[in-house]
PDB file of C-alpha atoms in Angstrom:
ATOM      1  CA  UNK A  12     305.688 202.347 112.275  1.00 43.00           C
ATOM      2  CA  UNK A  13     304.299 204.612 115.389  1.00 57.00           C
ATOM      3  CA  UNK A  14     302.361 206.825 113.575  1.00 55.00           C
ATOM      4  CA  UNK A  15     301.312 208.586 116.871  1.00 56.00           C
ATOM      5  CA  UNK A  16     304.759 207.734 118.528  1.00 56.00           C
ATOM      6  CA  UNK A  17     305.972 210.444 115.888  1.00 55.00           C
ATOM      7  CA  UNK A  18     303.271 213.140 116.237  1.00 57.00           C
ATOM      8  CA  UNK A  19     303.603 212.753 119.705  1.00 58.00           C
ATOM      9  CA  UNK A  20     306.887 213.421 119.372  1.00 56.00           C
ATOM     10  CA  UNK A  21     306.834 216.313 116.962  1.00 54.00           C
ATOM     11  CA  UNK A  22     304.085 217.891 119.522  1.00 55.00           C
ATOM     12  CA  UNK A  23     306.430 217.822 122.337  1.00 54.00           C
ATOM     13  CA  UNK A  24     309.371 219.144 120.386  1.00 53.00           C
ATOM     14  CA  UNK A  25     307.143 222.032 118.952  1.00 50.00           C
ATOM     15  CA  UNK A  26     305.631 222.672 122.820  1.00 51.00           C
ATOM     16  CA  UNK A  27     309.175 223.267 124.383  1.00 46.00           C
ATOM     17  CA  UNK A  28     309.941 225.688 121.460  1.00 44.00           C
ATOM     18  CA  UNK A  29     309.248 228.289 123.791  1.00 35.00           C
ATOM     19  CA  UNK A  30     305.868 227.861 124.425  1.00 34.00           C
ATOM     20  CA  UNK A  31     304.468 228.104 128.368  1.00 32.00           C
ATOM     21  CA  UNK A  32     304.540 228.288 131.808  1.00 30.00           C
ATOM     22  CA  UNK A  33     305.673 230.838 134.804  1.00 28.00           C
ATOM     23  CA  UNK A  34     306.953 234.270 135.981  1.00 33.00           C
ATOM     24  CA  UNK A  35     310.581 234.929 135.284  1.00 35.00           C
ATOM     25  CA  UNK A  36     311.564 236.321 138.869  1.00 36.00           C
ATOM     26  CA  UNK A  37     310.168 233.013 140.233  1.00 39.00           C
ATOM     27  CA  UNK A  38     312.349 229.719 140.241  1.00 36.00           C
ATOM     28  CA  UNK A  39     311.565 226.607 138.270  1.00 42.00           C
ATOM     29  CA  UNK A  40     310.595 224.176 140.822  1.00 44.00           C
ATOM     30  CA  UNK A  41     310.665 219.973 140.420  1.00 42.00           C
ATOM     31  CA  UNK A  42     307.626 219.216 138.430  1.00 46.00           C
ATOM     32  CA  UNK A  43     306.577 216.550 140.327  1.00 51.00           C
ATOM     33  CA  UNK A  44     305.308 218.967 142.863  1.00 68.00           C
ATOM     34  CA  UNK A  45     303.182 220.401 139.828  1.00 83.00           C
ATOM     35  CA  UNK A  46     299.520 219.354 139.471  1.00 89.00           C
ATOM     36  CA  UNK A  47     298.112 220.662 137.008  1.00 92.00           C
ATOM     37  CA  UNK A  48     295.000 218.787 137.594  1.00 91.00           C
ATOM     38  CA  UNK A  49     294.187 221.012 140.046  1.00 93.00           C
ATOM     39  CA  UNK A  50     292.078 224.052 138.464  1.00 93.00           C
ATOM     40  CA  UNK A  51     293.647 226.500 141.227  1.00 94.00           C
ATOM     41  CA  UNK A  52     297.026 225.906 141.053  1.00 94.00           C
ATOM     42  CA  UNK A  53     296.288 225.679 136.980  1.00 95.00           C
ATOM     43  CA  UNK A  54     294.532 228.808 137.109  1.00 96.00           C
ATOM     44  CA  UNK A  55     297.846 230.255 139.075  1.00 95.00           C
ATOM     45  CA  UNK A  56     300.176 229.363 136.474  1.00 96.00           C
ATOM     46  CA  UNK A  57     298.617 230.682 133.738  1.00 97.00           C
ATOM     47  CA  UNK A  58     297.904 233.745 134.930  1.00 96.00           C
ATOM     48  CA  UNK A  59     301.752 234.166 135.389  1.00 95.00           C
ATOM     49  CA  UNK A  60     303.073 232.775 132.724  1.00 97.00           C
ATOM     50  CA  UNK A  61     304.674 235.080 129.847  1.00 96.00           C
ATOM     51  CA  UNK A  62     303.090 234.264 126.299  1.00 97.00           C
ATOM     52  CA  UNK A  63     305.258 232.345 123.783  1.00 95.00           C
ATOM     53  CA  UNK A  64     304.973 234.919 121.258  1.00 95.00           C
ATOM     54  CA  UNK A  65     306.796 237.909 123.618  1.00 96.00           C
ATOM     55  CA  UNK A  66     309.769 235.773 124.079  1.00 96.00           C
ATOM     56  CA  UNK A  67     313.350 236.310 122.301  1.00 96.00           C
ATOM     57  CA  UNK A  68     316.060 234.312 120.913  1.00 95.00           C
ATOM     58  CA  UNK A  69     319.311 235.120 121.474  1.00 96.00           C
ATOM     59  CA  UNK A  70     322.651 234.391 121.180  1.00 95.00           C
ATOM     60  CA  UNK A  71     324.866 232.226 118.587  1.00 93.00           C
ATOM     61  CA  UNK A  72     323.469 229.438 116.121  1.00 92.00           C
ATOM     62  CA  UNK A  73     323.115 226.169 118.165  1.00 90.00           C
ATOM     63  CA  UNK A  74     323.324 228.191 121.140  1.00 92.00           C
ATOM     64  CA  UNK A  75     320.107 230.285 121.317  1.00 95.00           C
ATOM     65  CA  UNK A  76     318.465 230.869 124.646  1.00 96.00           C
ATOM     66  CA  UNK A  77     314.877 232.656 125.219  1.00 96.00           C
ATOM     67  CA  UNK A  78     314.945 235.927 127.306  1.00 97.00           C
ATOM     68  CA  UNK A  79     312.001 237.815 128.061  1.00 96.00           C
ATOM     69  CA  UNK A  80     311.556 241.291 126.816  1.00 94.00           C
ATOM     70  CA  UNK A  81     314.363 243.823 128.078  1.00 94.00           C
ATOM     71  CA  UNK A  82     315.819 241.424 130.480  1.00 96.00           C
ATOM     72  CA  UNK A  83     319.741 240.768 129.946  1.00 96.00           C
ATOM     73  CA  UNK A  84     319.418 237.378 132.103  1.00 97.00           C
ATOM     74  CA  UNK A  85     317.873 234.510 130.169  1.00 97.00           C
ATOM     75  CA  UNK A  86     314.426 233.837 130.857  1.00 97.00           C
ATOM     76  CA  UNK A  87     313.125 231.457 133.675  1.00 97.00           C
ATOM     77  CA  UNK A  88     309.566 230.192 134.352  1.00 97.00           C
ATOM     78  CA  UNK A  89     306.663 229.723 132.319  1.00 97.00           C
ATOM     79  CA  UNK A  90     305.792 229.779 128.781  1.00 97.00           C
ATOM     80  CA  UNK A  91     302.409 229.495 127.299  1.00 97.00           C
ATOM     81  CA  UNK A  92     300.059 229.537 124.145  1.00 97.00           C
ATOM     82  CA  UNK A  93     296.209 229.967 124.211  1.00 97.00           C
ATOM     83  CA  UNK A  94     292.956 228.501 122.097  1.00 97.00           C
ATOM     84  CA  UNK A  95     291.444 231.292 120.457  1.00 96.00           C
ATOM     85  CA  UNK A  96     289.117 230.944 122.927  1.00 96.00           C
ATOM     86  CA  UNK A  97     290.668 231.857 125.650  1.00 95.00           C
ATOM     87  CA  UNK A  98     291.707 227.940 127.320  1.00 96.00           C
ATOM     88  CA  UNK A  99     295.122 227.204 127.881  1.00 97.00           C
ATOM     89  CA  UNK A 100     296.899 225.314 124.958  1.00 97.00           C
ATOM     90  CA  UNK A 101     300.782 224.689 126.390  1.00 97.00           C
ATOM     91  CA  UNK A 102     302.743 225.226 129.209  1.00 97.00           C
ATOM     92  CA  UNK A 103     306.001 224.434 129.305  1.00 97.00           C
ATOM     93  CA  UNK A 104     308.701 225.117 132.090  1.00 97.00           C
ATOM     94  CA  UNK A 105     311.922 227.052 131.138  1.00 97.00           C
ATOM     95  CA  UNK A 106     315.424 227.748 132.945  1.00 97.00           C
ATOM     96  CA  UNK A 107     318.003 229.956 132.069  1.00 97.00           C
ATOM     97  CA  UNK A 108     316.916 230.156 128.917  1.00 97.00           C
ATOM     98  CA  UNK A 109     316.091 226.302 128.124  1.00 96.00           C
ATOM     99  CA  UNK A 110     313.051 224.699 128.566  1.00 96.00           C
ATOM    100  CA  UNK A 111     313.792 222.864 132.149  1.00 97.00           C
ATOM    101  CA  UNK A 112     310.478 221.354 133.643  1.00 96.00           C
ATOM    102  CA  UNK A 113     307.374 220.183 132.623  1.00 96.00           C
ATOM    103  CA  UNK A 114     305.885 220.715 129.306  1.00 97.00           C
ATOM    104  CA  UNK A 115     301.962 219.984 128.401  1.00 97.00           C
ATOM    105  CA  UNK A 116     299.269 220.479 125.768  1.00 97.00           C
ATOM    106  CA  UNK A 117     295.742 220.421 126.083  1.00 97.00           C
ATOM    107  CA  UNK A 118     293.384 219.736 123.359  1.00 97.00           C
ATOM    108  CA  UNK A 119     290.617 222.293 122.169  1.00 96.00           C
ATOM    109  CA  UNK A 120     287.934 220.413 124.368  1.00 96.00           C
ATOM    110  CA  UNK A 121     290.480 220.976 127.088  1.00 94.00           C
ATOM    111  CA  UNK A 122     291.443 217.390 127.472  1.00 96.00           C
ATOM    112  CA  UNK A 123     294.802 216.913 127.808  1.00 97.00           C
ATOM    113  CA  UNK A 124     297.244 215.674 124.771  1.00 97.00           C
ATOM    114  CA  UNK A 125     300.402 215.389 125.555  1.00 96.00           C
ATOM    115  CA  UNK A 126     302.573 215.354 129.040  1.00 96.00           C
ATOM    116  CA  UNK A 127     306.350 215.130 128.985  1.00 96.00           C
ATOM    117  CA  UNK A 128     309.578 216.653 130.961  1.00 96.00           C
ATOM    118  CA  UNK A 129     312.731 218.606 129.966  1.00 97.00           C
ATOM    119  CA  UNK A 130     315.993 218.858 131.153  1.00 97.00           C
ATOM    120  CA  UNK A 131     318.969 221.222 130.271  1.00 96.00           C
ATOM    121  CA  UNK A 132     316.571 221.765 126.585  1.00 94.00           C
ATOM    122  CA  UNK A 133     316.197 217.752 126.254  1.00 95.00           C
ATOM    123  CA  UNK A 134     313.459 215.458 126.983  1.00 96.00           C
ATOM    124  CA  UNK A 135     313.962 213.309 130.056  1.00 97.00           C
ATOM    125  CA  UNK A 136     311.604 210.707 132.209  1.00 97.00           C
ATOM    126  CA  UNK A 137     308.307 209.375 131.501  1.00 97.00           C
ATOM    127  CA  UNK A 138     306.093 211.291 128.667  1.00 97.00           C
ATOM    128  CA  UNK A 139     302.196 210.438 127.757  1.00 97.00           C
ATOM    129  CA  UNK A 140     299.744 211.118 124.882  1.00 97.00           C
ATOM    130  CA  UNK A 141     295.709 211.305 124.874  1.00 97.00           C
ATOM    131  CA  UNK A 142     293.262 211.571 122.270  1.00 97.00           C
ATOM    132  CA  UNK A 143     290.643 213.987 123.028  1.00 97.00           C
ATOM    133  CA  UNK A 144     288.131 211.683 124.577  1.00 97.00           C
ATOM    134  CA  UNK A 145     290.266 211.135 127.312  1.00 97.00           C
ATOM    135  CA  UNK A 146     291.908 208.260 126.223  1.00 97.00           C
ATOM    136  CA  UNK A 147     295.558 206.951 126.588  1.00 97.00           C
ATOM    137  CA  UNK A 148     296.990 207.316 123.483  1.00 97.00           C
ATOM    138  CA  UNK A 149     300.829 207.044 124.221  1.00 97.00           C
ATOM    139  CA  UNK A 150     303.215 206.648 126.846  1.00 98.00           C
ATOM    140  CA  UNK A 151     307.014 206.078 126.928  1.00 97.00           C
ATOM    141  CA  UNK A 152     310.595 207.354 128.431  1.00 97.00           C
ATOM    142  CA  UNK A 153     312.955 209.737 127.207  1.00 97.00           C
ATOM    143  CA  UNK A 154     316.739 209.771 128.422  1.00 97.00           C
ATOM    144  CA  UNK A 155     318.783 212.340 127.265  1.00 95.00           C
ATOM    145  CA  UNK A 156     316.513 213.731 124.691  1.00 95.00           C
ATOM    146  CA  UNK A 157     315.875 210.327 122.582  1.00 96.00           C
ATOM    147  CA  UNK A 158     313.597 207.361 123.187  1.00 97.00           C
ATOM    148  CA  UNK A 159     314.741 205.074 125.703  1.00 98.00           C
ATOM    149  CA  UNK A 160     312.958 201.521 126.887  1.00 97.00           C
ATOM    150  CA  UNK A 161     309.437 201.004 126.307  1.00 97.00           C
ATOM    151  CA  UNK A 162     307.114 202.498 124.046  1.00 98.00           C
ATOM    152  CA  UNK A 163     303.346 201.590 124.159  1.00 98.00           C
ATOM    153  CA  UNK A 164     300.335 202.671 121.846  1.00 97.00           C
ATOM    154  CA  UNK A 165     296.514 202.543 121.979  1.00 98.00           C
ATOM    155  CA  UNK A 166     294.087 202.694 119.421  1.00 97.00           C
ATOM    156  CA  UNK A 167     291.156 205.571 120.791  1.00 96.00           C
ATOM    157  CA  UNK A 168     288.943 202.672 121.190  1.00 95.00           C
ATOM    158  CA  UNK A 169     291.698 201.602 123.768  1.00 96.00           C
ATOM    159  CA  UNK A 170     292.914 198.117 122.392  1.00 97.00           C
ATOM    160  CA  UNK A 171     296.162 198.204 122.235  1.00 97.00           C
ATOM    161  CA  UNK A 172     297.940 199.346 119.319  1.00 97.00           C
ATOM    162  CA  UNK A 173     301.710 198.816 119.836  1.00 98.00           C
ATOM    163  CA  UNK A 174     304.892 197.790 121.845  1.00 98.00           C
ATOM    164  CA  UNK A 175     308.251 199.479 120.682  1.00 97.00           C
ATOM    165  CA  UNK A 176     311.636 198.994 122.621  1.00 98.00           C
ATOM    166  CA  UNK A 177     314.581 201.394 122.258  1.00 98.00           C
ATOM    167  CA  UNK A 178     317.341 202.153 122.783  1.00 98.00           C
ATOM    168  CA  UNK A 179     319.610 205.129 122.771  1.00 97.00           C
ATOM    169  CA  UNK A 180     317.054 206.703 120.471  1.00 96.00           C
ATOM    170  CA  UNK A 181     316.364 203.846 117.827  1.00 97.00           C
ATOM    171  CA  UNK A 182     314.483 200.748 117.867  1.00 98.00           C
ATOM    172  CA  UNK A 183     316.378 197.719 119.799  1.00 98.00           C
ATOM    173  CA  UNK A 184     314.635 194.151 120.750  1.00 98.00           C
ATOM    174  CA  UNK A 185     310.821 192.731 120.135  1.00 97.00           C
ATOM    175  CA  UNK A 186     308.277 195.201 118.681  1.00 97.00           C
ATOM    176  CA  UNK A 187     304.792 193.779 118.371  1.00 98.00           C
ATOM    177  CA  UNK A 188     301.405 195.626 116.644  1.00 98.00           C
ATOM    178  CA  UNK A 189     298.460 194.642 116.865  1.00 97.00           C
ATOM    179  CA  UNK A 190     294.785 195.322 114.747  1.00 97.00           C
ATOM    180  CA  UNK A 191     292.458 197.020 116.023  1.00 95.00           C
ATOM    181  CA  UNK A 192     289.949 194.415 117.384  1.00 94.00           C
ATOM    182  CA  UNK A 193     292.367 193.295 119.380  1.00 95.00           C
ATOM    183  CA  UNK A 194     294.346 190.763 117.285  1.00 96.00           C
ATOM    184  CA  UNK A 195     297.876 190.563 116.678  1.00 96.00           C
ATOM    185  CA  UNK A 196     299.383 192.253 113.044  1.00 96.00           C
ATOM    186  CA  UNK A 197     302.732 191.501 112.993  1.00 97.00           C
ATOM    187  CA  UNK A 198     305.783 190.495 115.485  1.00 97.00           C
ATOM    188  CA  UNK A 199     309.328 192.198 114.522  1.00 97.00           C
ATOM    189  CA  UNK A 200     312.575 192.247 116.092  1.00 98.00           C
ATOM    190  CA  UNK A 201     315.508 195.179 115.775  1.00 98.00           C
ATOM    191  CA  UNK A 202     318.876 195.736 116.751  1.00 98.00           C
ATOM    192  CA  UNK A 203     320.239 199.397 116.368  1.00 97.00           C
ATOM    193  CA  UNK A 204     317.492 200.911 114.633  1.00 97.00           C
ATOM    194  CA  UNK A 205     317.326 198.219 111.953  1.00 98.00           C
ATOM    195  CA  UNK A 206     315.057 195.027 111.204  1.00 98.00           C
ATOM    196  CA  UNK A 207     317.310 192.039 112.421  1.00 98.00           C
ATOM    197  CA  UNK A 208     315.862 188.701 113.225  1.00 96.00           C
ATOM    198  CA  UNK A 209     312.289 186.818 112.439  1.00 96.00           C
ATOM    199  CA  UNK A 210     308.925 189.012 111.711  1.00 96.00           C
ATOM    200  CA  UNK A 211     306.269 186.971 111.690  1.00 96.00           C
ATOM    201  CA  UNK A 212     302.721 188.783 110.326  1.00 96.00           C
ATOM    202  CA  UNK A 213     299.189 187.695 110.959  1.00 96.00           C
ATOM    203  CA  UNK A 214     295.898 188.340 109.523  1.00 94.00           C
ATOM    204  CA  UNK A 215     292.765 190.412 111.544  1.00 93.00           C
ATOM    205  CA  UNK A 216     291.138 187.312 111.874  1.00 91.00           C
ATOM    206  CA  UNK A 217     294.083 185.615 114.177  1.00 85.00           C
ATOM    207  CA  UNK A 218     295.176 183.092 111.250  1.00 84.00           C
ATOM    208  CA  UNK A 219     299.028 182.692 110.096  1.00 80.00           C
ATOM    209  CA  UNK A 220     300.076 185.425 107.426  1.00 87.00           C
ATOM    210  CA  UNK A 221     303.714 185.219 106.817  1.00 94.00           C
ATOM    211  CA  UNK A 222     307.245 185.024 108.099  1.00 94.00           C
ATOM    212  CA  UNK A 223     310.734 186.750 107.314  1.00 96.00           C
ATOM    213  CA  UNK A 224     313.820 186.747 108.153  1.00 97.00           C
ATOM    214  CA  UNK A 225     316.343 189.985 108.378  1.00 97.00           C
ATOM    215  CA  UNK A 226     319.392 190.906 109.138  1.00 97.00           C
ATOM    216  CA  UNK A 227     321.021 194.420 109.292  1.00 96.00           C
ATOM    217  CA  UNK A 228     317.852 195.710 107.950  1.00 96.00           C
ATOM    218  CA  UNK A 229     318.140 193.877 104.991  1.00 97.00           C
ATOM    219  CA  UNK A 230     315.888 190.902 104.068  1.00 96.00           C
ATOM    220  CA  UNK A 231     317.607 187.481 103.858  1.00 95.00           C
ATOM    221  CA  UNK A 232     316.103 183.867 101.924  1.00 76.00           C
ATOM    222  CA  UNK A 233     314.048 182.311 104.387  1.00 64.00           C
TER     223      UNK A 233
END
C-alpha cells in the first residue's frame, strides 16, 4: 500500500521535528501569505531562521516544547536545516514552542519534495510530494494530524499511481492502483482501516485477474 504515501509522511513528521524557518522576536504569520517560490522572500527567511541543531527541548515527557538558546519563552519562527552545500533543505514554521505554519523540504537539486502545514504540533490542510524532476509525486489532506479524504499518487513518469480515501486517519471507501503504463492493478474497498467489500485485481495488460471478497479485514468464500 502507498509506499510514497508513507515516506511522505515520515518526511513531514521528521521536518517539523524542529527543523526550519524564522526569527524568534518575529510572529508566525498565515502561511498562505508565504511564497516561497519567490527567491527574495526565500532568501529572507533563511537568512533569519535559527538552525535546527541550536534549538532545545524542554519541559515534561509528552509535553516538550523547543526554545531557542537562553530564552525562557518558547521559541517562535523559523527552523531550518541545510545541504552540505550550502542550499536550504527544510523550513518549517514554529509557535510557542510547536511547529505552527508551514513546513517544506527541498531536494539536493533544489527541487522541492515535500509541502505540508501544522497546527498546534499537528498536521492540518492540504500537503504535496515531488520527486526531484519536478514531478507530482503526492498530494492529500491532513485534519487534526491524521489523513483525512483523498489521497492521490503518481508514478515519476506521471501516470497515475493511486487513489486512497480516509478517514479519521485510516483507510475508509474505494481505493484503486493502477500499473505503471497506465492500466488498472487492482480495485479495493475499506471501512475503518480494514479490507471490507469486493477487490477485484487486473493484469498490466488490461485483462481480468481475480476477485475477492472481505469483510472486517478478513477474507470470506467467494
Amino acid at each position: 500500500m502507498k509506499v510514497l504515501l508513507y515516506v511522505f509522511s515520515i518526511a513531514l513528521l521528521i521536518v517539523g521535528c524542529g527543523e526550519s524557518p524564522y526569527d524568534s522576536t518575529k510572529s508566525t504569520e498565515s502561511s498562505k501569505f508565504i511564497d516561497l517560490d519567490d527567491p527574495e522572500a526565500l532568501d529572507k527567511i533563511i537568512a533569519e531562521a535559527i538552525d535546527k541543531d541550536t534549538l532545545q527541548l524542554r519541559g515534561k515527557e509528552g509535553e516538550e516544547l523547543h526554545y531557542a538558546p537562553n530564552e525562557q519563552t518558547p521559541y517562535t519562527g523559523w527552523v531550518k536545516t541545510m545541504w552540505g552545500d550550502g542550499q536550504v533543505k527544510t523550513l518549517v514554521q514554529k509557535k510557542d514552542g510547536k511547529k505552527d505554519g508551514l513546513a517544506t523540504s527541498w531536494h539536493k537539486n533544489r527541487q522541492k519534495k515535500f509541502s505540508g502545514n501544522f497546527k498546534d504540533g499537528k498536521r492540518v490542510g492540504l500537503a504535496f510530494g515531488w520527486y526531484d524532476n519536478g514531478q507530482k509525486g503526492a498530494e492529500g489532506n491532513y485534519k487534526n494530524g491524521k489523513e483525512d479524504g483523498l489521497w492521490t499518487e503518481w508514478y515519476e513518469n506521471g501516470q497515475k499511481s493511486s487513489e486512497w480515501n480516509f478517514k479519521d486517519g485510516k483507510e475508509d471507501g474505494l481505493c484503486t492502483e493502477w500499473f505503471d503504463n497506465g492500466q488498472k492493478f487492482v480495485e479495493e474497498n475499506y471501512k475503518d482501516g480494514k479490507l471490507d467489500g469486493l477487490m477485484i485485481g487486473y493484469n498490466k495488460d488490461g485483462t481480468g485477474g481475480y476477485r475477492r471478497t472481505y469483510k472486517d479485514g478478513v477474507r470470506v468464500e467467494d
